[in-house]
Coordinates of C-alpha atoms and ligand atoms in Angstrom, one line a residue:
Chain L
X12 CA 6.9 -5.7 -33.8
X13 CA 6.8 -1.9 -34.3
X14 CA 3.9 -0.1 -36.0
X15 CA 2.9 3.1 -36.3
X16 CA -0.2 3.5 -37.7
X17 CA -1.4 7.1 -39.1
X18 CA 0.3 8.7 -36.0
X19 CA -0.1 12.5 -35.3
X20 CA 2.2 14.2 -32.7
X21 CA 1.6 17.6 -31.2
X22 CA 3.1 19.2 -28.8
X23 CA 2.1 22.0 -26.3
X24 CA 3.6 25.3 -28.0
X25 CA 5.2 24.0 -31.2
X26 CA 2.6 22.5 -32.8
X27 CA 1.8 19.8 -35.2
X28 CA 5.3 17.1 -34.8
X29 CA 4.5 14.4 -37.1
X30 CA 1.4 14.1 -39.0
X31 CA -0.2 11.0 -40.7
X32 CA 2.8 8.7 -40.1
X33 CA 2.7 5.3 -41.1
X34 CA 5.7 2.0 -41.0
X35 CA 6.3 -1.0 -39.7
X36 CA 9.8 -2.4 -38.4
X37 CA 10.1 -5.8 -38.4
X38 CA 12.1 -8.2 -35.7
X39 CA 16.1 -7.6 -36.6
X40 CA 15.7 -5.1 -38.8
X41 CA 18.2 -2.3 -39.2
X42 CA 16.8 1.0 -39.5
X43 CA 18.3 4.2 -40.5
X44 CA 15.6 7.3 -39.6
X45 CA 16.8 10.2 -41.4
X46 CA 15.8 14.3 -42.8
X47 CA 16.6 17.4 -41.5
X48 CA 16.6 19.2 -38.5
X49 CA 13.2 19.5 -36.9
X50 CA 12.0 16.5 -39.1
X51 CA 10.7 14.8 -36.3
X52 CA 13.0 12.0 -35.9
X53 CA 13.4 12.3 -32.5
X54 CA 9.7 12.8 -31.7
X55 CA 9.0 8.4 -33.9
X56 CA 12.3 7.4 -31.3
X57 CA 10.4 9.1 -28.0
X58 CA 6.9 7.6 -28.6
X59 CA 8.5 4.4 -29.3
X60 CA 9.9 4.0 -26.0
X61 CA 6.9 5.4 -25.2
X62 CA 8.2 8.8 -23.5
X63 CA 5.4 10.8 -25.7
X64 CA 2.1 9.2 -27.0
X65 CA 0.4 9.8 -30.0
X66 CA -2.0 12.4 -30.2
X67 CA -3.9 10.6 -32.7
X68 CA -3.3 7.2 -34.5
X69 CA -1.7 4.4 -32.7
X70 CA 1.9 3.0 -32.2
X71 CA 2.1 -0.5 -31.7
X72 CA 4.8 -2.2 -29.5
X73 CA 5.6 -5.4 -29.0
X74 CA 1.8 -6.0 -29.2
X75 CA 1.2 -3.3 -26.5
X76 CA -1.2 -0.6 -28.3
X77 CA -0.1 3.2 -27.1
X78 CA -3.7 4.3 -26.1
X79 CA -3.8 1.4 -23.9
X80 CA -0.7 1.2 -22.1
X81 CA -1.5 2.0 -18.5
X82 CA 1.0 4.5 -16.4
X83 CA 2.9 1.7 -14.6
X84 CA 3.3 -0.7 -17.3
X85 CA 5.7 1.5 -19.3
X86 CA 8.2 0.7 -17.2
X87 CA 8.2 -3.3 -17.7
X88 CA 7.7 -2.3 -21.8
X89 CA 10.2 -0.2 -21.6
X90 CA 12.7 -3.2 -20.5
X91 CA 12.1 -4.6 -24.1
X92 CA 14.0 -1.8 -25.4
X93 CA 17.2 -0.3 -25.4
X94 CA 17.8 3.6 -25.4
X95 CA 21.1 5.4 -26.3
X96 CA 21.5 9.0 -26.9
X97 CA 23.8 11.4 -28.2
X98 CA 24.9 12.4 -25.4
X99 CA 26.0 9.1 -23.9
X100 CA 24.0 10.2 -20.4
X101 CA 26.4 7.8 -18.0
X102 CA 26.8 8.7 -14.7
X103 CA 29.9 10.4 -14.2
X104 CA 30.2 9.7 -10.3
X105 CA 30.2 5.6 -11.2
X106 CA 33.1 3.6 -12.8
X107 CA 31.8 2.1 -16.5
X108 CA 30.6 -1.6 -14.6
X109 CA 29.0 0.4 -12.2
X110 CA 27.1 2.8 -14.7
X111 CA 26.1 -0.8 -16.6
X112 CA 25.3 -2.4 -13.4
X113 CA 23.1 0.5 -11.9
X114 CA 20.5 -0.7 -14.8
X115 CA 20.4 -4.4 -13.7
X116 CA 20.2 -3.5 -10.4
X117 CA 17.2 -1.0 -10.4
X118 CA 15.2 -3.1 -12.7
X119 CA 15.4 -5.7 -10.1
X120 CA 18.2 -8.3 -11.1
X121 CA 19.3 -10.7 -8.0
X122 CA 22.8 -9.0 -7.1
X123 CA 24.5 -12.3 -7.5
X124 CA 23.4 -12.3 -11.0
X125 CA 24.6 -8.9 -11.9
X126 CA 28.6 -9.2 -11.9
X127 CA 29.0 -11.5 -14.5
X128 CA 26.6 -10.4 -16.9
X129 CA 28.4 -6.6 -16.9
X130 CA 31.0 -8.4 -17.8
X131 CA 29.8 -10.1 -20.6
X132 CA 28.1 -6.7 -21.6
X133 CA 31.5 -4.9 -21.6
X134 CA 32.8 -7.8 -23.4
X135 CA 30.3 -7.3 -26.2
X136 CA 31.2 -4.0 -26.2
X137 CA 35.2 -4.2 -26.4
X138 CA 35.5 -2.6 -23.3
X139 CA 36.0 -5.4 -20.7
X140 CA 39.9 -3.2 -20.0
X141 CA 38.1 -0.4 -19.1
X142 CA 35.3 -1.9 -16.3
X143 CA 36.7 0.3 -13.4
X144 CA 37.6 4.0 -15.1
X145 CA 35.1 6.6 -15.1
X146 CA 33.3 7.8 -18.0
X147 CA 35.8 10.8 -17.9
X148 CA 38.4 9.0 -18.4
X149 CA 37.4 7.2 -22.1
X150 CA 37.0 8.8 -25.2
X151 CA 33.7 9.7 -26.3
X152 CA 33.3 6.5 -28.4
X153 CA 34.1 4.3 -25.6
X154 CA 31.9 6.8 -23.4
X155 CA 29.2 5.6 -26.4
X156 CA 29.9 1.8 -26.0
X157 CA 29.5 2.0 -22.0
X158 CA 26.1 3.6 -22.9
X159 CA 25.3 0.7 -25.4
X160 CA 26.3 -2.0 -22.9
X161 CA 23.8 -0.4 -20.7
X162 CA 20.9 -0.5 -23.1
X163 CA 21.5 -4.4 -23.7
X164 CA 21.2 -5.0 -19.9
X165 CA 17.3 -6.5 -20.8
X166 CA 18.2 -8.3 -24.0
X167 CA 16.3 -5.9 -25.7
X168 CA 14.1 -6.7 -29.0
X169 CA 14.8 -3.3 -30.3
X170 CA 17.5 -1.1 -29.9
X171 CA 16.4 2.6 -30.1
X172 CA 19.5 5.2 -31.1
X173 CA 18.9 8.8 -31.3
X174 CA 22.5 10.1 -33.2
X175 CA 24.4 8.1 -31.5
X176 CA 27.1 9.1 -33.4
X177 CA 26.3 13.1 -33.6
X178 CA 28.8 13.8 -30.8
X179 CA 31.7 11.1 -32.4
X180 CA 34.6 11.4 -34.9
X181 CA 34.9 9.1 -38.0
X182 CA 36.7 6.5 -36.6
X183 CA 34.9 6.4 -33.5
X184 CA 31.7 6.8 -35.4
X185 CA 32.7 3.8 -37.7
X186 CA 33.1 1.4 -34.8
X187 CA 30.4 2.4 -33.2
X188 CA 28.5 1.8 -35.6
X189 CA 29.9 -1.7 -36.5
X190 CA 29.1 -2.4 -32.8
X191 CA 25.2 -1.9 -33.9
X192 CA 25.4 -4.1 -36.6
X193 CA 27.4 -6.5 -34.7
X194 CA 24.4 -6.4 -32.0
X195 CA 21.5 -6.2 -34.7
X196 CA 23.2 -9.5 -36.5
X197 CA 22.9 -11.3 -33.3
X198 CA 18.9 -10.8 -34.1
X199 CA 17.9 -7.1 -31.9
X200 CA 16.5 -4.6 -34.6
X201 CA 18.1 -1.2 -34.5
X202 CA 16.3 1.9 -35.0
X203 CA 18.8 4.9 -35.7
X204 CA 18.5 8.1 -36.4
X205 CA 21.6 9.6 -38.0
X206 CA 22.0 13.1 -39.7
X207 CA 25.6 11.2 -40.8
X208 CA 24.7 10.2 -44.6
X209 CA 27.9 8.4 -45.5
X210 CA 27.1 5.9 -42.8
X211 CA 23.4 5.7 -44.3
X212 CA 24.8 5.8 -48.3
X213 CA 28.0 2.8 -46.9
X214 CA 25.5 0.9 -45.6
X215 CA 23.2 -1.1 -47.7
X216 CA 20.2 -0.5 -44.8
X217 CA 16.8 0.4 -44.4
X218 CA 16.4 4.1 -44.5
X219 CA 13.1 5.6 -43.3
X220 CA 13.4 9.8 -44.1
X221 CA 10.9 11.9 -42.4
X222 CA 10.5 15.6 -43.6
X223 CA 8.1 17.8 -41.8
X224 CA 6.9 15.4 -39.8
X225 CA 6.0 13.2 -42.5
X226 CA 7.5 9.7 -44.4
X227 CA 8.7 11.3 -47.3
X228 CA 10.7 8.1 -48.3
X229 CA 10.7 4.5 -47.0
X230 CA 13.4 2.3 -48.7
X231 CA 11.3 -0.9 -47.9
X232 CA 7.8 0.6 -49.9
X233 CA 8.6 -0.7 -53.4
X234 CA 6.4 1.8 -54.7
X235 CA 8.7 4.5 -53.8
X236 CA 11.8 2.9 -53.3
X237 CA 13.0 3.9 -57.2
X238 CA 12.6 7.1 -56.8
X239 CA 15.1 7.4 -54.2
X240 CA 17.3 5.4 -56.3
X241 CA 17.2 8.0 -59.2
X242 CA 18.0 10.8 -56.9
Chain G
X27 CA 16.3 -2.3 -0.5
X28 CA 20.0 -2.3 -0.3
X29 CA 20.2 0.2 -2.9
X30 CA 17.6 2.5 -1.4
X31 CA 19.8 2.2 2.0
X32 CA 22.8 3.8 0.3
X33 CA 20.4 6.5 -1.4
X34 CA 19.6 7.1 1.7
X35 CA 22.8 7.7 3.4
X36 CA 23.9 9.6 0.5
X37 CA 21.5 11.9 0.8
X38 CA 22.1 12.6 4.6
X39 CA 25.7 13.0 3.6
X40 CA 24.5 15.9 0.5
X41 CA 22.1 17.8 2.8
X42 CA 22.8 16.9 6.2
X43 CA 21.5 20.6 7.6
X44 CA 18.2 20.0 5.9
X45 CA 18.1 16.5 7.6
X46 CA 18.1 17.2 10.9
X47 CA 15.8 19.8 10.3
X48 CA 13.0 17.5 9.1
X49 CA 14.3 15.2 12.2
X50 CA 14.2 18.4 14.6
X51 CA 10.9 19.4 13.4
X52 CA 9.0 15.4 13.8
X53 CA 10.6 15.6 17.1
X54 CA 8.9 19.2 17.9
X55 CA 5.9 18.0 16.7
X56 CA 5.2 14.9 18.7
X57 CA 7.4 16.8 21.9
X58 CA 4.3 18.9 21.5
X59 CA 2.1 15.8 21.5
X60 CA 4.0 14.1 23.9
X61 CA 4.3 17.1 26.6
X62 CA 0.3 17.9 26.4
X63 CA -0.4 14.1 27.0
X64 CA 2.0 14.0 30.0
X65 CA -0.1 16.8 31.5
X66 CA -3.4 15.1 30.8
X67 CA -2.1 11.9 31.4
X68 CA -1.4 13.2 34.8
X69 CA -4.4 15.1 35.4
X70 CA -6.5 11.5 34.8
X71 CA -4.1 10.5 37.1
X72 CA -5.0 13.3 39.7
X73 CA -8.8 13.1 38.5
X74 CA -8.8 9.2 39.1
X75 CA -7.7 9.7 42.6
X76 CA -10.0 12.2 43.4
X77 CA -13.0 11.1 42.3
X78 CA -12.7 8.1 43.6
X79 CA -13.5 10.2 47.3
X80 CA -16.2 12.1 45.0
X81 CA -19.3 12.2 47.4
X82 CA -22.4 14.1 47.0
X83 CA -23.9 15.3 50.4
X84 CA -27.7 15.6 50.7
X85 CA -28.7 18.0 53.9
X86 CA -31.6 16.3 55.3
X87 CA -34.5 18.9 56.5
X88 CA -34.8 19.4 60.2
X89 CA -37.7 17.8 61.0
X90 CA -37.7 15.0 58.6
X91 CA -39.0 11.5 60.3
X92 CA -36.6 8.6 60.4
X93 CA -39.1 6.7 58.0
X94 CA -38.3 9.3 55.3
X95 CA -34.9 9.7 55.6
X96 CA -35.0 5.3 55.4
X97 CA -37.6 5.6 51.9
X98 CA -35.6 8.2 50.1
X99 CA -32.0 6.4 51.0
X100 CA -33.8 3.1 49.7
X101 CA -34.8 4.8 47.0
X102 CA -31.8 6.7 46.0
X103 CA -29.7 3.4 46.4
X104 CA -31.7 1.9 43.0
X105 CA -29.9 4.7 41.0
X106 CA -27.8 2.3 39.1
X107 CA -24.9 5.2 39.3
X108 CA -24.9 4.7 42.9
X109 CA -22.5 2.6 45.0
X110 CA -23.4 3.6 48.1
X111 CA -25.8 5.2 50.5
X112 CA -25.2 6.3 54.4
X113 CA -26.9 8.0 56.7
X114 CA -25.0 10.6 59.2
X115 CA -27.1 11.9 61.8
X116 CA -26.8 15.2 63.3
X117 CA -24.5 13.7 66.0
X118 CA -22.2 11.8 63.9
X119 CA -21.9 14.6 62.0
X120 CA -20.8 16.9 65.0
X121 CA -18.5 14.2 66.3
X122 CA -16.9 14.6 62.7
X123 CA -16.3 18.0 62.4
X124 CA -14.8 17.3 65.7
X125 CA -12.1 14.8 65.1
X126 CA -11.5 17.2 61.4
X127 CA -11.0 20.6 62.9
X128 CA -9.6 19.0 66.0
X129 CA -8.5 22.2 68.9
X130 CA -11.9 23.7 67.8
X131 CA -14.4 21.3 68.7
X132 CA -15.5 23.1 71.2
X133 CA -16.9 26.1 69.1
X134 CA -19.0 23.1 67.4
X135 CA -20.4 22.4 71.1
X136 CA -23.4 24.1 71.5
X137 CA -23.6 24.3 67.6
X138 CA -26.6 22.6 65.1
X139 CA -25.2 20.5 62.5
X140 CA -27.7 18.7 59.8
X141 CA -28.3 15.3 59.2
X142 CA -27.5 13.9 55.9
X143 CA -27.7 11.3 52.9
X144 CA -23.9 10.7 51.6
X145 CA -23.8 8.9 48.6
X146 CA -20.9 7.4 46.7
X147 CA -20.8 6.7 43.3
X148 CA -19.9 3.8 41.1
X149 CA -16.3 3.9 39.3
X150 CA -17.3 5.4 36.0
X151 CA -19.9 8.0 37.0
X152 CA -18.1 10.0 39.0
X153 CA -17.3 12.8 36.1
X154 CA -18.7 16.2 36.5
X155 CA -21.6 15.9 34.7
X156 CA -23.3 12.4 36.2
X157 CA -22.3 14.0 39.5
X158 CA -24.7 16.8 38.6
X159 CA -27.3 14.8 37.6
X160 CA -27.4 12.8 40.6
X161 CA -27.3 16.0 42.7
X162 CA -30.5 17.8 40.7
X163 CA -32.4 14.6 41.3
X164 CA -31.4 14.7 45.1
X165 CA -32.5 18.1 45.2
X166 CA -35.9 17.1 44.1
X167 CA -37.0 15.7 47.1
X168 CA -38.7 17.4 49.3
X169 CA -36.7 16.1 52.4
X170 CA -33.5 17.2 51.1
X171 CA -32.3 21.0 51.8
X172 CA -29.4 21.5 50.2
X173 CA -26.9 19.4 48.2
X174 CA -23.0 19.4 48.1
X175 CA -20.3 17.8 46.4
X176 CA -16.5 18.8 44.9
X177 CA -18.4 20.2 42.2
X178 CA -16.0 23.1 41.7
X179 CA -12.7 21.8 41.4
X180 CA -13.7 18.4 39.7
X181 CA -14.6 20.7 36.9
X182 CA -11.8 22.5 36.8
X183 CA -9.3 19.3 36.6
X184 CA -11.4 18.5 33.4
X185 CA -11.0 21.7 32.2
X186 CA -7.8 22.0 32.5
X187 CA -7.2 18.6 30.4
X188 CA -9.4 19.3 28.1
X189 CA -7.4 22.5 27.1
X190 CA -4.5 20.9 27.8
X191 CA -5.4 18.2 25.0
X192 CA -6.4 21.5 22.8
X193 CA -3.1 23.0 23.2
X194 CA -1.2 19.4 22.7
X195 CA -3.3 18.6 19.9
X196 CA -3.2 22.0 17.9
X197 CA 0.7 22.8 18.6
X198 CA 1.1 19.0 17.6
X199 CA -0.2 19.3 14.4
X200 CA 1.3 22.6 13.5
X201 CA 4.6 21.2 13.7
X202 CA 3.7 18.3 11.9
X203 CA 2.8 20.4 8.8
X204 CA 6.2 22.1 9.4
X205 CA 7.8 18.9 9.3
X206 CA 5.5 17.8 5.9
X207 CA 6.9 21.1 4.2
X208 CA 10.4 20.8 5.8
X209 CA 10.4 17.3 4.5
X210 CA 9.0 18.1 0.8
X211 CA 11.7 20.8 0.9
X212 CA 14.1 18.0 1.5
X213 CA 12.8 15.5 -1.4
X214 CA 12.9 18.7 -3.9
X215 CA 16.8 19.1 -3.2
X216 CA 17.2 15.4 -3.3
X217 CA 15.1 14.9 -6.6
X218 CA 17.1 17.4 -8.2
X219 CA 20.2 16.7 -7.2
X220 CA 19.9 12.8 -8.4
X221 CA 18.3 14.2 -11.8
X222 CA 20.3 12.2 -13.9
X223 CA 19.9 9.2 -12.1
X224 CA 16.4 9.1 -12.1
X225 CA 15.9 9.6 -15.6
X226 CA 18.5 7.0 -16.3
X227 CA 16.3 4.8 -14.0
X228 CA 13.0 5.6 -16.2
X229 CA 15.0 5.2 -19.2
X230 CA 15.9 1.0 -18.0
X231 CA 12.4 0.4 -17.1
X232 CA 12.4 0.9 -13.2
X233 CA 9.0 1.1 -11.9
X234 CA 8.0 4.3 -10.2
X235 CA 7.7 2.6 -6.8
X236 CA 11.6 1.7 -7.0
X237 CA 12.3 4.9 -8.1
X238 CA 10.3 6.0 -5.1
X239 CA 11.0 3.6 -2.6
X240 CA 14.1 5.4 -1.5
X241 CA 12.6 8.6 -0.7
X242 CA 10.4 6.7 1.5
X243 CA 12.7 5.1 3.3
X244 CA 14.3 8.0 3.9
X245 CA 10.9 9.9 6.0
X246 CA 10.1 7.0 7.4
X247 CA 14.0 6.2 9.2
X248 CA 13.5 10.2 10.0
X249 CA 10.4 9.9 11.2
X250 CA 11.4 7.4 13.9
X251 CA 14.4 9.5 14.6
X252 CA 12.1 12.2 15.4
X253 CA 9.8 10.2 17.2
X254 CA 12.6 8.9 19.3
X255 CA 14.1 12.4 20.0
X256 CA 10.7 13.7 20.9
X257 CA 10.3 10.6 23.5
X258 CA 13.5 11.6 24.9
X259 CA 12.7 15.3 25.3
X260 CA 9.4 14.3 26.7
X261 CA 11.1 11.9 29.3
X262 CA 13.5 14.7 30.6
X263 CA 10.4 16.9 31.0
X264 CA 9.0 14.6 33.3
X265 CA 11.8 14.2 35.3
X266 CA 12.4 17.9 35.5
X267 CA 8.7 18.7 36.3
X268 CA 9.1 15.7 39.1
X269 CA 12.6 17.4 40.3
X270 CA 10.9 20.9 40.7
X271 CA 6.9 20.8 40.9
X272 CA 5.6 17.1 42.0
X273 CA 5.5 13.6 41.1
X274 CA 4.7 13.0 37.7
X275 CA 4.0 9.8 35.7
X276 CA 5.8 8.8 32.5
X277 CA 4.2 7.1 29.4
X278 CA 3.8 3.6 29.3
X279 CA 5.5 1.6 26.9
X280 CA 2.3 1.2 24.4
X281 CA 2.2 4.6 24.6
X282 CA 5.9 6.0 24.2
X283 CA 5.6 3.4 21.2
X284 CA 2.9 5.0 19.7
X285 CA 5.0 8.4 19.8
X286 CA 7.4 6.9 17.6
X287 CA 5.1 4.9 15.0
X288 CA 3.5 8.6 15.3
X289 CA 7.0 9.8 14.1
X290 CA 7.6 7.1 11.4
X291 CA 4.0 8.1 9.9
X292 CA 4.7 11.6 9.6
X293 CA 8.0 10.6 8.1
X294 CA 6.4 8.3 5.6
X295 CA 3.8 10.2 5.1
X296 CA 5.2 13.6 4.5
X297 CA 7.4 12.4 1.9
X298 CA 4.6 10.1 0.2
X299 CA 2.5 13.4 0.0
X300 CA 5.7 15.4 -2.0
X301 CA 7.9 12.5 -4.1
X302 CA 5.0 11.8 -6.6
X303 CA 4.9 15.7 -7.7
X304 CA 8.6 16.3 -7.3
X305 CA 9.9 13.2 -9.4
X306 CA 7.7 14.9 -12.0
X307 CA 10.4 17.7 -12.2
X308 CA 12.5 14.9 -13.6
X309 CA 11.9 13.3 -17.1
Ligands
ATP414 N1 9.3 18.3 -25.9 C1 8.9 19.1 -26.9 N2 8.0 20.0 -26.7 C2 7.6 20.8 -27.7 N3 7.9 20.7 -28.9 C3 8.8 19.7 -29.2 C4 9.4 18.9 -28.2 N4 10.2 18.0 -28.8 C5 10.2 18.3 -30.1 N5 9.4 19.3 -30.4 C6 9.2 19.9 -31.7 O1 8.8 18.9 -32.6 C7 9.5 19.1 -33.8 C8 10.3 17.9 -34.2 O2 11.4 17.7 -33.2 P1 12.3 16.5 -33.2 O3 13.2 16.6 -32.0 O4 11.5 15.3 -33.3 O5 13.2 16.7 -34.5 P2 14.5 15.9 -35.0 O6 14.1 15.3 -36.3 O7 14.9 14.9 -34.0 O8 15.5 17.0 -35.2 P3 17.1 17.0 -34.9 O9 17.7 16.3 -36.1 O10 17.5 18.4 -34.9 O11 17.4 16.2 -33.7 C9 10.3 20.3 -33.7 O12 9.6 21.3 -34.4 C10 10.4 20.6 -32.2 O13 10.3 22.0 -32.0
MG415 MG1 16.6 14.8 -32.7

């Protein structure tokens, strides 16, 4: 469903991102991307929901090849995904339905059709109570579920989660976090990347670490997988 | 559509100064238009009527026989810009100046006055250049003295328009680039200022055409605001040039529409040529 295959990332002034990186992520898998600051993490997230390209190699989405996705269909393979960020990025002058609606309704959904699927959405999310207060007005785990609601609105294959818990508490981070798996059982892979390793360690997941812009482990390669397991 | 509406009206609300400036300058620019075509409008107007009297005069020599005056009018009336050929002899012509200068007819009593050949020409031929033509080829027969004809201020009506059409056209299009960089101004302060929102909309999948649609919108509904201001600025120009000078015409309605489809394309337009390379500000 997702491939990367021997992809290279450079940018402008920094330089080499990622270099020779190679996985697969397979439909309703749960993904942990982890390493350190700089890693690259961020960098496999953006050029799957294809905000950079490879400089070399390919990444592979939903059977769209990178190098040959034109400029105008990003935006229809972009509806097969779902983004969410650390910083929540709602729009503070709209209530929480509104925020979740504003992405039915500018990727085209008949207005009659948008009401009672934010609904269901906020459902999902355990936040049907709070459908009319503005984001400043919820905690920042709520804030976080309001943002997740939002990336559902296209029944997503993949979820896509750059540290969505990096701005949350332990509680909040917890149930935000069940709320993923709760989403990725109902068969939408996940793709996170977390700096939080008691989440990773708790959870008995996929992990994919990247160092240097590299795969320096990938729990679902046998061939390296003990290795890890001794450490 | 709905949603580009209240994008629209939002935006009017966050910059309404620079608003009505794009407005104000589309109306400047087709007032600009719209004022040089009244004037040439008018002129053709003015032109039409005149030439439609436009006759060229050919002085017939003195001695010339009747036969010769009859061959060269037969002749000239095969010129297929001709309508008309008539012969005034030297006492028709006398008995004319008579009846036009009236208490002096007697001064004309005793005076000579020449035959001649007048010619009208058809509807269509009567500009200043076929005019001419006609005349050199008069001038080339031998019977003919001397030719005349309204050659002077014919050319000056269609000099005056011409300029006039110049002026219209050059002022016109200066404004119109002021309107193009007023209205990129405008996108650049919207774009911005709805930031977020747009990289929200790039993060759900909206296609840039949604995402650009209500920028569009916006020139175009400008663009007939200007178009419609400008019409109305142009109308009171007429009637004040009627009040004070002399009777002026006023556009037709194909061509008072054309002002403001001429407004709506500037508007659309203008901000077609800035949203592209403004929304690339915004990731
Ligand atoms: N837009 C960009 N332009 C230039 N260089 C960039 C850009 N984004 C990232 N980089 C560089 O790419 C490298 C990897 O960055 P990336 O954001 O992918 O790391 P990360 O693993 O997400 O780090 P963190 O855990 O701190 O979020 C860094 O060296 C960074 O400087
Ligand atoms: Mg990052």
């Amino acid at each position: 469903m997702i491939r990367f295959a021997s992809v290279f990332k450079e940018y402008p002034r920094t330089g080499l991102a990622l270099s020779d990186v190679s996985f697969t992520v397979q439909k309703g898998e749960f993904v942990f991307l982890t390493g350190p600051s700089g890693a690259g993490k961020s960098t496999i997230l953006k050029l799957i929901y294809l905000d950079e390209f490879p400089s070399k190699g390919d990444v592979w989405i939903a059977g769209a090849r990178s190098r040959q996705v034109k400029r105008r269909e990003v935006p229809l393979l972009r509806r097969k995904l779902g983004v969410v960020f650390q910083d929540f990025r709602l729009l503070d002058d709209r209530t929480v339905e509104a925020n979740v609606g504003f992405a039915l309704e500018v990727t085209g959904v008949p207005r009659d059709r948008i009401p009672p699927k934010v609904s269901r959405l906020l459902t999902q999310v355990g936040l049907a109570s709070k459908a009319t207060a503005y984001p400043r007005e919820l905690s920042g785990g709520e804030q976080q579920r309001v943002a997740i609601a939002r990336a559902l609105v296209n029944d997503p294959m993949v979820l896509v989660a750059d540290e969505p818990t990096g701005n949350l508490d332990e509680r909040a981070t917890r149930s935000v976090f069940q709320l993923l798996r709760d989403i990725n059982a109902l068969g939408t892979a996940v793709i996170m990347a977390t700096h939080d390793l008691d989440v990773v360690r708790r959870a008995d997941l996929r992990v994919l670490e990247i160092n240097r812009g590299q795969v320096a482990f990938d729990s679902a390669d046998d061939s390296r997988a003990g290795t890890r397991d001794a450490s | 559509m709905r949603l580009a509406l209240r994008e629209v009206a939002l935006g009017m609300r966050r910059a309404p100064l620079l608003g009505m400036l794009s407005v104000t300058t589309i109306a400047f620019s087709l007032f600009a238009f719209g004022l040089f075509s009244l004037v040439a409008l008018n002129i053709r107007e003015a032109l039409r009527a005149v030439e439609s009297q436009v006759e060229i005069r050919a002085f017939v020599a003195d001695s010339t026989s009747v036969d010769d005056v009859g061959r060269a009018m037969e002749d000239v009336a095969t010129y297929r810009e001709v309508e008309r050929v008539e012969y005034v002899s030297p006492d028709q012509a006398l008995e004319r100046a008579r009846q036009d200068l009236g208490e002096f007819k007697d001064v004309f009593d005793s005076a000579f006055l020449p035959g001649s050949i007048d010619i009208r020409l058809r509807d269509g031929f009567r500009d200043p250049a076929t005019v001419k033509s006609v005349a050199d080829r008069l001038r080339a027969f031998p019977i003919i003295e001397d030719v005349r004809y309204g050659e002077e201020w014919v050319s000056k009506l269609h000099r005056i328009r011409t300029v006039a059409t110049v002026a219209g056209v050059t002022l016109g299009l200066a404004f119109a680039a002021v309107a193009v960089i007023v209205i990129g101004a405008t996108i650049r302060m919207a774009v911005l200022a709805r930031g977020p929102e747009i990289s929200i909309m790039r993060m759900v999948g909206a296609t840039d055409s949604f995402i650009r649609r209500p920028f569009l919108i916006d020139g175009f509904l400008k663009g007939i605001a200007g178009g419609l201001l400008a019409l109305l600025l142009t109308w009171l120009a007429s009637v004040l040039i009627t009040r004070t000078f002399i009777q002026t015409e006023f556009f037709d309605a194909t061509l008072a529409a054309s002002g403001v489809v001429g407004g709506a394309l500037i508007g659309l337009l203008g901000s077609a040529f800035s949203v592209n390379r403004h929304l690339r500000l915004v990731r």
